[in-house]
Amino acid sequence: MKMMKTILAVLFYFCLDYVMREWLGFGSLGYWALSVPNFLLLVMLLKRNYQEHKQVH
């Protein structure tokens, strides 16, 4: 179940990433300003899920 959530989070991140670049046409500065916090959020999610997963076993 946790793995599924992680996969969904990753897919959502890449979809958001794509939409911002392709549809909204952000320049590189705007793109990085939005991409970096999203990436950090994704890393935090992955770390939290991994720690919870380790505790279960």
Short mmCIF file of C-alpha atoms in Angstrom, two decimals:
data_model
loop_
_atom_site.label_atom_id
_atom_site.label_comp_id
_atom_site.label_asym_id
_atom_site.label_seq_id
_atom_site.Cartn_x
_atom_site.Cartn_y
_atom_site.Cartn_z
CA MET A 1 0.00 0.00 0.00
CA LYS A 2 2.81 2.38 0.90
CA MET A 3 4.62 1.50 -2.32
CA MET A 4 1.50 2.36 -4.30
CA LYS A 5 1.32 5.79 -2.64
CA THR A 6 4.97 6.40 -3.43
CA ILE A 7 4.51 5.45 -7.09
CA LEU A 8 1.46 7.72 -7.33
CA ALA A 9 3.42 10.59 -5.76
CA VAL A 10 6.22 10.14 -8.30
CA LEU A 11 3.78 9.99 -11.22
CA PHE A 12 1.96 13.06 -9.94
CA TYR A 13 5.24 14.93 -9.65
CA PHE A 14 6.22 14.15 -13.23
CA CYS A 15 2.76 15.04 -14.54
CA LEU A 16 2.89 18.38 -12.73
CA ASP A 17 6.40 18.88 -14.05
CA TYR A 18 5.25 18.23 -17.62
CA VAL A 19 2.15 20.41 -17.35
CA MET A 20 4.16 23.36 -16.02
CA ARG A 21 6.68 23.13 -18.84
CA GLU A 22 4.42 22.29 -21.77
CA TRP A 23 1.14 24.04 -21.04
CA LEU A 24 2.02 26.99 -18.87
CA GLY A 25 5.27 27.71 -20.72
CA PHE A 26 7.30 28.68 -17.69
CA GLY A 27 10.70 30.17 -18.41
CA SER A 28 13.66 28.43 -16.84
CA LEU A 29 13.62 30.70 -13.76
CA GLY A 30 9.93 30.19 -13.03
CA TYR A 31 10.32 26.52 -13.79
CA TRP A 32 13.16 26.07 -11.32
CA ALA A 33 11.39 28.17 -8.68
CA LEU A 34 8.49 25.71 -8.81
CA SER A 35 10.43 22.55 -9.57
CA VAL A 36 12.89 22.68 -6.68
CA PRO A 37 10.29 22.80 -3.85
CA ASN A 38 8.30 20.06 -5.59
CA PHE A 39 11.40 17.90 -5.85
CA LEU A 40 12.27 18.45 -2.18
CA LEU A 41 8.72 17.53 -1.23
CA LEU A 42 9.00 14.35 -3.28
CA VAL A 43 12.29 13.43 -1.60
CA MET A 44 10.74 14.00 1.84
CA LEU A 45 7.79 11.78 0.93
CA LEU A 46 10.06 9.01 -0.30
CA LYS A 47 12.22 9.17 2.83
CA ARG A 48 9.19 9.07 5.12
CA ASN A 49 7.65 6.14 3.27
CA TYR A 50 10.95 4.28 3.35
CA GLN A 51 11.34 4.79 7.11
CA GLU A 52 7.77 3.64 7.77
CA HIS A 53 8.36 0.64 5.53
CA LYS A 54 11.50 -0.32 7.46
CA GLN A 55 9.67 -0.11 10.80
CA VAL A 56 6.98 -2.53 9.65
CA HIS A 57 9.49 -5.35 9.02
#
